[in-house]
Short mmCIF file of C-alpha atoms in Angstrom, two decimals:
data_model
loop_
_atom_site.label_atom_id
_atom_site.label_comp_id
_atom_site.label_asym_id
_atom_site.label_seq_id
_atom_site.Cartn_x
_atom_site.Cartn_y
_atom_site.Cartn_z
CA MET X 10 161.75 128.05 33.37
CA GLU X 11 160.55 125.42 35.87
CA LYS X 12 164.12 124.23 36.39
CA LEU X 13 165.23 127.80 37.12
CA LYS X 14 162.31 128.34 39.53
CA GLN X 15 163.28 125.19 41.41
CA GLN X 16 166.91 126.35 41.64
CA LEU X 17 165.77 129.77 42.87
CA LYS X 18 163.44 128.16 45.39
CA GLU X 19 166.25 126.02 46.82
CA LEU X 20 168.60 129.01 47.08
CA TYR X 21 165.85 131.22 48.54
CA MET X 22 165.09 128.71 51.29
CA GLN X 23 168.79 128.32 52.00
CA CYS X 24 169.31 132.08 52.29
CA PHE X 25 166.04 132.84 54.11
CA PRO X 26 165.23 129.84 56.33
CA GLU X 27 162.84 131.96 58.40
CA ASP X 28 160.39 132.01 55.45
CA SER X 29 158.13 129.03 54.93
CA GLU X 30 158.06 126.91 51.80
CA THR X 31 154.48 128.15 51.24
CA TYR X 32 155.60 131.77 51.17
CA THR X 33 158.67 130.99 49.05
CA GLN X 34 156.46 129.35 46.43
CA PHE X 35 154.03 132.29 46.57
CA PHE X 36 156.91 134.71 46.05
CA LEU X 37 158.22 132.87 43.00
CA ASP X 38 154.76 132.34 41.50
CA ASN X 39 153.70 135.96 41.88
CA LYS X 40 156.82 138.14 41.83
CA PHE X 41 159.17 136.33 39.45
CA ASP X 42 158.32 136.65 35.76
CA GLY X 43 161.30 134.80 34.32
CA THR X 44 163.23 137.99 33.49
CA ASN X 45 163.45 140.02 36.71
CA CYS X 46 166.21 138.23 38.60
CA PHE X 47 169.99 138.51 38.38
CA THR X 48 171.59 135.08 38.73
CA LEU X 49 175.17 133.87 38.97
CA TYR X 50 176.43 130.31 38.52
CA ASP X 51 179.73 128.64 39.37
CA TYR X 52 181.80 126.67 36.86
CA ASP X 53 179.84 123.52 37.66
CA GLY X 54 176.53 125.14 36.75
CA LYS X 55 175.36 125.58 40.35
CA LEU X 56 173.28 128.67 41.16
CA ILE X 57 175.27 130.57 43.79
CA ASP X 58 173.73 134.07 43.82
CA MET X 59 170.41 135.77 43.08
CA LEU X 60 168.85 139.23 43.25
CA PHE X 61 165.21 139.89 42.32
CA LEU X 62 164.10 143.19 40.74
CA ILE X 63 160.43 143.61 41.68
CA LYS X 64 158.41 146.09 39.62
CA LYS X 65 156.85 148.81 41.75
CA GLN X 66 155.98 152.48 41.54
CA MET X 67 157.32 154.96 44.09
CA VAL X 68 156.06 158.48 44.70
CA LEU X 69 159.04 160.76 45.35
CA ARG X 70 158.68 164.54 45.55
CA GLY X 71 155.30 164.42 43.82
CA THR X 72 156.40 162.25 40.90
CA VAL X 73 155.52 158.60 40.29
CA PHE X 74 158.63 156.63 39.29
CA ASP X 75 158.82 153.12 37.93
CA VAL X 76 161.10 151.36 40.39
CA SER X 77 162.85 148.01 40.34
CA TYR X 78 162.73 147.20 44.05
CA LEU X 79 165.57 144.95 45.21
CA VAL X 80 164.34 141.84 46.98
CA ALA X 81 165.64 138.44 48.13
CA GLY X 82 169.30 138.94 47.30
CA GLY X 83 171.45 136.11 48.58
CA THR X 84 174.55 134.02 48.08
CA VAL X 85 175.19 130.39 49.03
CA PRO X 86 177.10 130.19 52.34
CA GLU X 87 180.31 128.79 50.87
CA HIS X 88 180.70 131.80 48.56
CA ARG X 89 179.87 134.55 51.05
CA GLY X 90 182.54 137.08 51.97
CA LYS X 91 183.85 137.22 48.39
CA HIS X 92 181.98 140.42 47.42
CA ILE X 93 179.85 138.52 44.90
CA PHE X 94 176.61 140.12 46.04
CA THR X 95 178.22 143.58 46.10
CA GLY X 96 179.03 143.03 42.45
CA GLU X 97 175.39 142.19 41.75
CA LEU X 98 174.28 145.42 43.44
CA TYR X 99 176.72 147.40 41.30
CA ARG X 100 175.37 145.62 38.23
CA ALA X 101 171.80 146.54 39.20
CA ILE X 102 172.63 150.21 39.87
CA LYS X 103 174.39 150.50 36.51
CA LEU X 104 171.40 148.91 34.75
CA PHE X 105 169.00 151.40 36.35
CA HIS X 106 171.32 154.33 35.54
CA ASP X 107 171.52 153.29 31.90
CA THR X 108 167.79 152.58 31.47
CA ASP X 109 166.29 155.77 32.93
CA ARG X 110 165.29 154.36 36.32
CA PRO X 111 166.84 156.99 38.62
CA ILE X 112 166.03 155.34 41.96
CA THR X 113 165.83 151.92 43.54
CA GLY X 114 165.10 150.73 47.06
CA LEU X 115 164.91 147.81 49.44
CA MET X 116 163.96 146.60 52.88
CA PRO X 117 167.36 145.44 54.20
CA PHE X 118 168.19 142.41 56.30
CA ALA X 119 170.99 144.55 57.80
CA HIS X 120 171.19 148.30 57.27
CA PRO X 121 175.00 148.55 57.80
CA PHE X 122 175.65 146.20 54.87
CA TYR X 123 173.76 148.38 52.39
CA VAL X 124 175.29 151.58 53.76
CA LYS X 125 178.53 150.28 52.22
CA GLN X 126 176.87 150.60 48.79
CA ALA X 127 175.55 154.13 49.55
CA PHE X 128 171.95 153.14 50.26
CA VAL X 129 170.30 155.58 52.66
CA THR X 130 167.51 154.94 55.16
CA HIS X 131 164.69 157.28 54.19
CA SER X 132 161.81 156.06 56.38
CA PHE X 133 161.82 155.67 60.14
CA TYR X 134 159.26 154.61 62.75
CA LYS X 135 158.59 154.33 66.45
CA GLU X 136 156.45 151.70 68.15
CA ASN X 137 153.54 153.32 70.00
CA PRO X 138 151.39 151.46 72.53
CA VAL X 139 147.82 150.74 71.44
CA LYS X 140 145.00 151.66 73.80
CA LYS X 141 141.92 149.44 74.02
CA GLY X 142 138.78 151.02 72.63
CA LYS X 143 135.28 149.53 72.34
CA LEU X 144 134.46 149.61 68.65
CA PRO X 145 134.65 146.18 66.97
CA LEU X 146 137.05 145.11 64.24
CA GLN X 147 135.51 143.87 61.01
CA GLU X 148 137.32 141.20 59.01
CA ILE X 149 137.66 142.28 55.36
CA SER X 150 138.93 140.83 52.10
CA PHE X 151 139.19 141.56 48.37
CA GLY X 152 135.73 143.17 48.20
CA GLN X 153 136.98 146.10 50.30
CA ILE X 154 140.02 146.99 48.15
CA ASP X 155 138.46 150.24 46.91
CA GLU X 156 137.85 151.38 50.49
CA MET X 157 141.35 150.32 51.54
CA SER X 158 142.85 152.18 48.58
CA LYS X 159 141.11 155.42 49.57
CA VAL X 160 142.38 155.11 53.15
CA TYR X 161 145.90 154.33 51.90
CA ASN X 162 145.98 157.29 49.50
CA ASP X 163 144.61 159.69 52.12
CA PHE X 164 147.19 158.41 54.59
CA MET X 165 150.06 158.92 52.13
CA LYS X 166 149.04 162.23 50.52
CA ASP X 167 151.32 164.39 52.70
CA LYS X 168 154.19 161.89 52.78
CA ASN X 169 157.17 161.11 50.58
CA GLY X 170 158.91 157.99 49.33
CA TRP X 171 155.75 155.86 49.34
CA PHE X 172 154.62 153.14 46.95
CA TYR X 173 151.75 153.84 44.58
CA ARG X 174 149.27 150.95 44.55
CA ASP X 175 146.67 150.25 41.92
CA LYS X 176 143.96 147.63 42.37
CA ALA X 177 146.26 144.82 41.18
CA ALA X 178 148.92 145.84 43.72
CA PHE X 179 146.36 145.75 46.55
CA ASP X 180 145.10 142.38 45.35
CA LEU X 181 148.65 141.00 45.48
CA ARG X 182 149.23 142.56 48.90
CA LEU X 183 146.16 140.82 50.31
CA ARG X 184 147.02 137.48 48.72
CA GLU X 185 150.48 137.77 50.26
CA ILE X 186 148.93 138.33 53.70
CA PHE X 187 146.39 135.53 53.30
CA CYS X 188 148.79 132.91 51.87
CA GLU X 189 149.90 131.87 55.36
CA GLY X 190 146.76 132.61 57.31
CA GLY X 191 147.13 136.35 57.85
CA LYS X 192 144.14 138.61 58.41
CA ALA X 193 142.82 141.94 57.17
CA TYR X 194 140.60 144.09 59.38
CA GLY X 195 138.60 147.21 58.62
CA LEU X 196 138.07 149.94 61.21
CA TYR X 197 134.55 151.24 60.56
CA ARG X 198 132.55 154.05 62.12
CA ASP X 199 129.01 154.78 60.92
CA GLY X 200 129.55 152.51 57.92
CA LYS X 201 132.69 154.33 56.70
CA MET X 202 136.17 152.80 56.81
CA GLN X 203 138.40 154.86 59.09
CA GLY X 204 141.43 152.62 58.66
CA TYR X 205 142.61 149.06 58.11
CA ILE X 206 145.02 146.57 59.65
CA LEU X 207 146.96 143.78 57.94
CA THR X 208 148.55 141.14 60.13
CA CYS X 209 150.50 137.97 59.38
CA ASP X 210 150.03 136.26 62.75
CA ASN X 211 147.18 138.15 64.45
CA GLU X 212 149.61 139.20 67.19
CA GLU X 213 151.68 141.83 65.41
CA ILE X 214 150.55 144.43 62.87
CA ASP X 215 152.22 144.17 59.48
CA GLU X 216 150.55 147.26 57.98
CA TYR X 217 148.28 149.93 59.41
CA CYS X 218 146.71 152.91 57.66
CA ALA X 219 144.05 155.29 58.98
CA ILE X 220 142.71 158.80 58.55
CA THR X 221 144.70 159.77 61.68
CA PRO X 222 147.35 157.77 63.59
CA SER X 223 145.21 157.55 66.72
CA VAL X 224 142.17 155.89 65.08
CA ILE X 225 143.28 152.43 66.20
CA ASN X 226 142.85 153.42 69.86
CA ASP X 227 139.06 153.56 69.39
CA TYR X 228 138.84 149.85 68.51
CA ASP X 229 138.99 146.62 70.46
CA THR X 230 142.15 145.00 69.09
CA PRO X 231 144.54 142.30 70.36
CA PHE X 232 147.60 144.33 69.41
CA GLU X 233 150.06 145.82 71.87
CA SER X 234 151.68 148.44 69.63
CA VAL X 235 151.63 150.00 66.18
CA LYS X 236 154.35 151.60 64.07
CA GLU X 237 154.14 155.35 63.52
CA ASN X 238 156.30 156.95 60.86
CA VAL X 239 158.53 159.71 62.20
CA PRO X 240 161.31 161.96 60.88
CA PRO X 241 164.91 160.91 61.63
CA CYS X 242 165.24 161.39 65.38
CA ASP X 243 166.65 159.85 68.53
CA GLY X 244 165.07 156.49 69.27
CA ALA X 245 163.64 156.01 65.76
CA GLU X 246 163.94 152.58 64.14
CA GLU X 247 165.36 152.35 60.63
CA ASP X 248 162.98 151.13 57.94
CA ASN X 249 163.22 151.18 54.12
CA MET X 250 166.31 152.32 52.23
CA ILE X 251 166.68 154.12 48.91
CA ARG X 252 169.49 154.47 46.36
CA ILE X 253 169.83 157.20 43.71
CA CYS X 254 171.11 155.74 40.44
CA ASN X 255 170.92 158.83 38.19
CA ASN X 256 171.22 162.24 39.87
CA LYS X 257 170.53 164.45 36.85
CA LEU X 258 167.52 162.50 35.60
CA LEU X 259 165.99 162.45 39.08
CA MET X 260 166.34 166.23 39.51
CA GLU X 261 164.78 166.82 36.10
CA ARG X 262 161.66 164.81 36.95
CA ILE X 263 160.75 165.61 40.55
CA GLN X 264 158.46 168.47 41.61
CA TYR X 265 159.81 171.41 43.61
CA PRO X 266 158.29 173.96 45.98
CA LYS X 267 157.08 177.27 44.55
CA VAL X 268 160.36 179.11 44.98
CA ASN X 269 162.73 180.85 42.59
CA GLN X 270 166.22 179.60 43.34
CA THR X 271 169.46 178.67 41.58
CA VAL X 272 172.05 176.60 43.41
CA ALA X 273 175.18 174.80 42.24
CA PHE X 274 176.69 171.74 43.90
CA CYS X 275 178.78 168.64 43.28
CA VAL X 276 177.79 165.08 44.21
CA ASP X 277 180.38 162.38 44.79
CA ASP X 278 179.00 158.88 44.26
CA TRP X 279 182.04 157.01 45.52
CA PHE X 280 180.51 153.55 44.91
CA PHE X 281 179.17 154.18 41.39
CA LYS X 282 181.39 156.88 39.88
CA GLU X 283 179.30 157.22 36.70
CA ASN X 284 176.68 158.89 38.88
CA SER X 285 179.01 161.59 40.22
CA GLY X 286 178.75 165.10 38.84
CA CYS X 287 178.49 168.85 39.36
CA TYR X 288 175.18 170.54 38.66
CA GLU X 289 173.48 173.91 38.50
CA LEU X 290 169.84 173.52 39.48
CA THR X 291 167.41 176.33 38.69
CA VAL X 292 163.95 176.02 40.25
CA LYS X 293 160.99 178.09 39.09
CA ASP X 294 157.23 177.47 39.34
CA GLY X 295 157.77 174.03 40.84
CA LYS X 296 160.00 172.78 38.03
CA GLY X 297 163.73 172.27 37.87
CA VAL X 298 166.23 172.81 35.05
CA VAL X 299 169.56 171.04 35.49
CA LYS X 300 172.84 171.96 33.83
CA GLU X 301 176.11 170.13 34.27
CA VAL X 302 178.96 172.44 35.32
CA LYS X 303 182.68 171.99 35.84
CA ASP X 304 182.77 172.70 39.58
CA ALA X 305 180.87 174.18 42.53
CA LYS X 306 181.66 175.27 46.06
CA ILE X 307 179.02 173.06 47.68
CA ARG X 308 180.18 169.44 47.75
CA LEU X 309 177.93 166.56 48.78
CA SER X 310 178.37 162.84 49.19
CA ILE X 311 175.79 160.72 47.40
CA GLU X 312 174.36 159.87 50.82
CA ASP X 313 173.82 163.54 51.73
CA PHE X 314 172.30 164.25 48.33
CA THR X 315 169.90 161.33 48.86
CA ARG X 316 168.85 162.70 52.25
CA LEU X 317 168.19 166.07 50.64
CA VAL X 318 166.11 164.66 47.80
CA CYS X 319 164.10 162.47 50.17
CA GLY X 320 163.79 165.25 52.74
CA CYS X 321 164.92 162.92 55.53
CA TYR X 322 167.23 165.31 57.35
CA ARG X 323 167.03 167.92 60.09
CA ASN X 324 166.68 171.60 59.19
CA GLY X 325 170.08 173.27 59.28
CA ASP X 326 172.01 170.19 58.17
CA PHE X 327 172.71 171.65 54.70
CA ASP X 328 173.15 174.91 52.82
CA GLU X 329 170.00 177.02 53.16
CA ASN X 330 169.56 177.32 49.39
CA LEU X 331 169.62 173.53 49.03
CA GLU X 332 167.09 173.16 51.85
CA ARG X 333 164.85 175.71 50.13
CA VAL X 334 164.56 173.56 46.99
CA PHE X 335 164.65 170.22 48.85
CA PRO X 336 162.57 170.90 52.00
CA VAL X 337 162.17 168.35 54.81
CA MET X 338 159.47 165.73 54.20
CA LEU X 339 158.08 162.78 56.16
CA ASN X 340 158.81 159.49 54.39
CA CYS X 341 156.69 156.36 54.64
CA ALA X 342 157.27 153.13 52.67
CA LEU X 343 154.97 150.34 53.82
CA ASP X 344 155.94 147.80 51.13
CA LYS X 345 158.60 145.35 52.23
CA PHE X 346 159.08 142.91 49.36
#
């Protein structure tokens, strides 16, 4: 185990030189359990490729899914360009498909690379300038997790594609911020937390949640701008990506709007053909019943089906019956790793 951790540490630092040794060690100590990493060795026994599967829970269309979030995938420089890592992604998607984990996700180093494996950007943001208010910031720590959790859940309640956090997840999030000198601040008014800020360097905000987006403008902060989640639109920056690994299972588990609707369609997953299929979806009382059919007039790529399920599209992009059962939603995924 210790030998493997040392090999992973060396490859991690080679693939991600922007991360410090302190953070690399924190990552391995806290997010690697000895079983949640794909590895590949050459004939000489050298570790040449890795892909971590971090256990998280994602809320998608009102359902909490256990998700293996893809993190820190990398290949040694001399073996890049040989599609080794693409093979590892295929291996991961097949594993999730076969073990009832219908979705996965990641924060990409380069969005175009993952588009080639049919990952879809589901959360977007714009940087908004921060005004300078007069209320003071209050530095907070582990004793304020319950307050932070309430703010986080209130912030996320009308959003989609977000990560559910229990107390242990918040504890890990704070330790990750603090491991290299980051700070956590509470935004209080009349003794009640209105929001919080997590920052790695005290110059740029890493995470911000509040009862309304504009709360930060009431406080005296050193920050120039803050990210605000937005629907897909001109000028929006791409954020987290998602990948559907099992279409039928996902449709059977998510919640639907209170409509009565039957619609048939085919989905072509060109990268992972086992996930292609034609379906008849009947929605009633917020639940969906899925039947596999031989064919249908409506034909979707896996990317378009993902946008529908996530609700990250513009009204009018798809058949009106599909949009009725998969209405537009605002996505927000603050977890990165």
